[in-house]
Amino acid sequence: LNRLKLPYEERIAYAKNNRAQELFKIMSEKRTNLCVAADVTKSDELISLANQTGPYICLFKTHIDILEDFNIDVVEALKKIAEKHNFLLFEDRKFSDIGKTVQMQYSNGMYKILSWANVVTAHSLAGAGMLDAIKHGNNGVFLLAEISTSGSIIDKNYTEKTVKLALQYPDLVTGIVCQNPLFTSEPGFIQLTPGVQLDVEGDGLGQKYNTPDVVIGNGADIAVVGRGITKSSEPNVAAEKYRSLLWGAYLKRIE
Ligand code: BMP
């Protein structure tokens, strides 16, 4: 079974994680494999981006700790918009500590991530104990197996061990963040690929970009677009443009 050739709706049956099932369903229904990276520092900008991109996305990715005016009301607003437009909330927290600490970072503090984020990211380097600590009934974790920056010190061995770890936690792991098709015979997991933008090669700080066609060809099931959308004067138009290019590339892939 090659996941790259299977339509998203057929992959629901293979997914053990509830959020992966839900995502495949949303993606099929809305015809979108686009995740927006809403990296802005003001709450009203974040809410406006959710409203504008909502119809075109399956996932809304935040770095909630970059907000300068954070207040728990902002996540209440995001939850309502997510419900209205049928997308999931995704906090890109990149947890990477001992299980006990991660448990508290997930549930406590001012962000209370567990109370609103449907999915989160985690580094795999702390190993299984950390995943045991963040297992919760209905949530999902994307594990980082590769990173999109030039000069990353992640090697092949680390990447392979991360994939192995992910496969040991099918109930918890929604998918894997990576740049290459690493787990093609596992249709239940989702490949999430950031570093996507048209007409730009990088950002001068290590970020490397590929086009929608290239990332979908490299196995992405969901592509993450940040500045390609957020820096546009019309984020709704930019979101629809990336959605349509990414969806077209996916249709070509499963042909
Ligand atoms: P942009 O498209 O503006 O470069 O944003 C990319 C987003 O994806 C950022 O939020 C970044 O934290 C995230 N990201 C990434 O760029 N590369 C990775 O390998 C993993 C990420 O989470």
CSV table of N, CA and C and ligand atoms in Angstrom, one decimal, residues 37 39 61 63 92 94 144 146-148 177 179 194-196 207 209 224-227, ligand 1:
chain,number,residue,atom,x,y,z
A,37,ALA,N,0.3,29.0,8.4
A,37,ALA,CA,1.1,29.3,9.6
A,37,ALA,C,0.8,30.8,9.9
A,39,ASP,N,1.7,33.3,11.7
A,39,ASP,CA,2.7,33.8,12.6
A,39,ASP,C,2.7,35.4,12.7
A,61,LYS,N,-2.3,26.9,12.0
A,61,LYS,CA,-1.2,26.7,12.8
A,61,LYS,C,-0.7,28.0,13.5
A,63,HIS,N,1.8,30.0,16.7
A,63,HIS,CA,2.8,30.0,17.7
A,63,HIS,C,2.2,31.0,18.7
A,92,ASP,N,1.9,25.0,17.3
A,92,ASP,CA,3.3,24.5,16.9
A,92,ASP,C,4.2,24.7,18.0
A,94,LYS,N,6.3,22.6,19.5
A,94,LYS,CA,7.6,21.8,19.5
A,94,LYS,C,8.1,21.5,20.9
A,144,LEU,N,8.4,15.8,14.8
A,144,LEU,CA,9.4,16.4,13.9
A,144,LEU,C,10.5,15.4,13.5
A,146,GLU,N,12.2,15.8,10.5
A,146,GLU,CA,13.2,16.6,9.7
A,146,GLU,C,12.8,18.1,9.9
A,147,ILE,N,13.7,19.0,9.5
A,147,ILE,CA,13.3,20.4,9.6
A,147,ILE,C,13.8,21.1,8.3
A,148,SER,N,13.0,22.2,8.0
A,148,SER,CA,13.2,22.7,6.7
A,148,SER,C,14.4,23.7,6.5
A,177,VAL,N,6.3,15.6,10.8
A,177,VAL,CA,6.7,16.8,10.1
A,177,VAL,C,8.0,16.5,9.4
A,179,GLN,N,10.3,16.6,5.2
A,179,GLN,CA,10.4,17.1,3.8
A,179,GLN,C,10.4,16.0,2.8
A,194,PRO,N,6.3,21.9,6.0
A,194,PRO,CA,6.5,23.4,5.9
A,194,PRO,C,7.6,23.8,5.0
A,195,GLY,N,7.7,25.1,4.8
A,195,GLY,CA,8.8,25.6,3.8
A,195,GLY,C,8.2,25.6,2.4
A,196,VAL,N,7.0,26.3,2.3
A,196,VAL,CA,6.4,26.3,1.0
A,196,VAL,C,6.1,27.8,0.6
A,207,GLN,N,15.6,29.4,6.4
A,207,GLN,CA,14.4,28.8,5.9
A,207,GLN,C,14.6,28.5,4.4
A,209,TYR,N,12.5,27.3,0.9
A,209,TYR,CA,11.2,27.1,0.3
A,209,TYR,C,11.2,26.2,-0.9
A,224,VAL,N,2.3,23.5,4.7
A,224,VAL,CA,2.2,24.6,5.6
A,224,VAL,C,2.7,25.9,4.8
A,225,VAL,N,1.9,26.9,4.7
A,225,VAL,CA,2.3,28.1,4.1
A,225,VAL,C,2.1,29.2,5.1
A,226,GLY,N,3.2,29.9,5.4
A,226,GLY,CA,3.1,31.1,6.3
A,226,GLY,C,3.2,32.4,5.6
A,227,ARG,N,4.4,32.9,5.4
A,227,ARG,CA,4.5,34.3,4.9
A,227,ARG,C,4.0,34.4,3.5
B,1,BMP,P1,6.9,30.5,6.6
B,1,BMP,O1,6.1,29.8,5.5
B,1,BMP,O2,6.5,31.9,6.8
B,1,BMP,O3,8.4,30.3,6.4
B,1,BMP,O4,6.5,29.8,7.9
B,1,BMP,C1,6.8,28.4,8.2
B,1,BMP,C2,6.2,27.9,9.5
B,1,BMP,O5,6.4,26.5,9.6
B,1,BMP,C3,6.8,28.6,10.7
B,1,BMP,O6,5.7,28.7,11.7
B,1,BMP,C4,7.8,27.6,11.3
B,1,BMP,O7,7.8,27.6,12.7
B,1,BMP,C5,7.2,26.2,10.8
B,1,BMP,N1,8.2,25.2,10.5
B,1,BMP,C6,9.1,25.3,9.5
B,1,BMP,O8,9.2,26.4,8.8
B,1,BMP,N2,9.9,24.3,9.2
B,1,BMP,C7,9.9,23.1,9.8
B,1,BMP,O9,10.7,22.2,9.5
B,1,BMP,C8,9.0,23.0,10.9
B,1,BMP,C9,8.1,24.0,11.2
B,1,BMP,O10,7.2,23.8,12.1
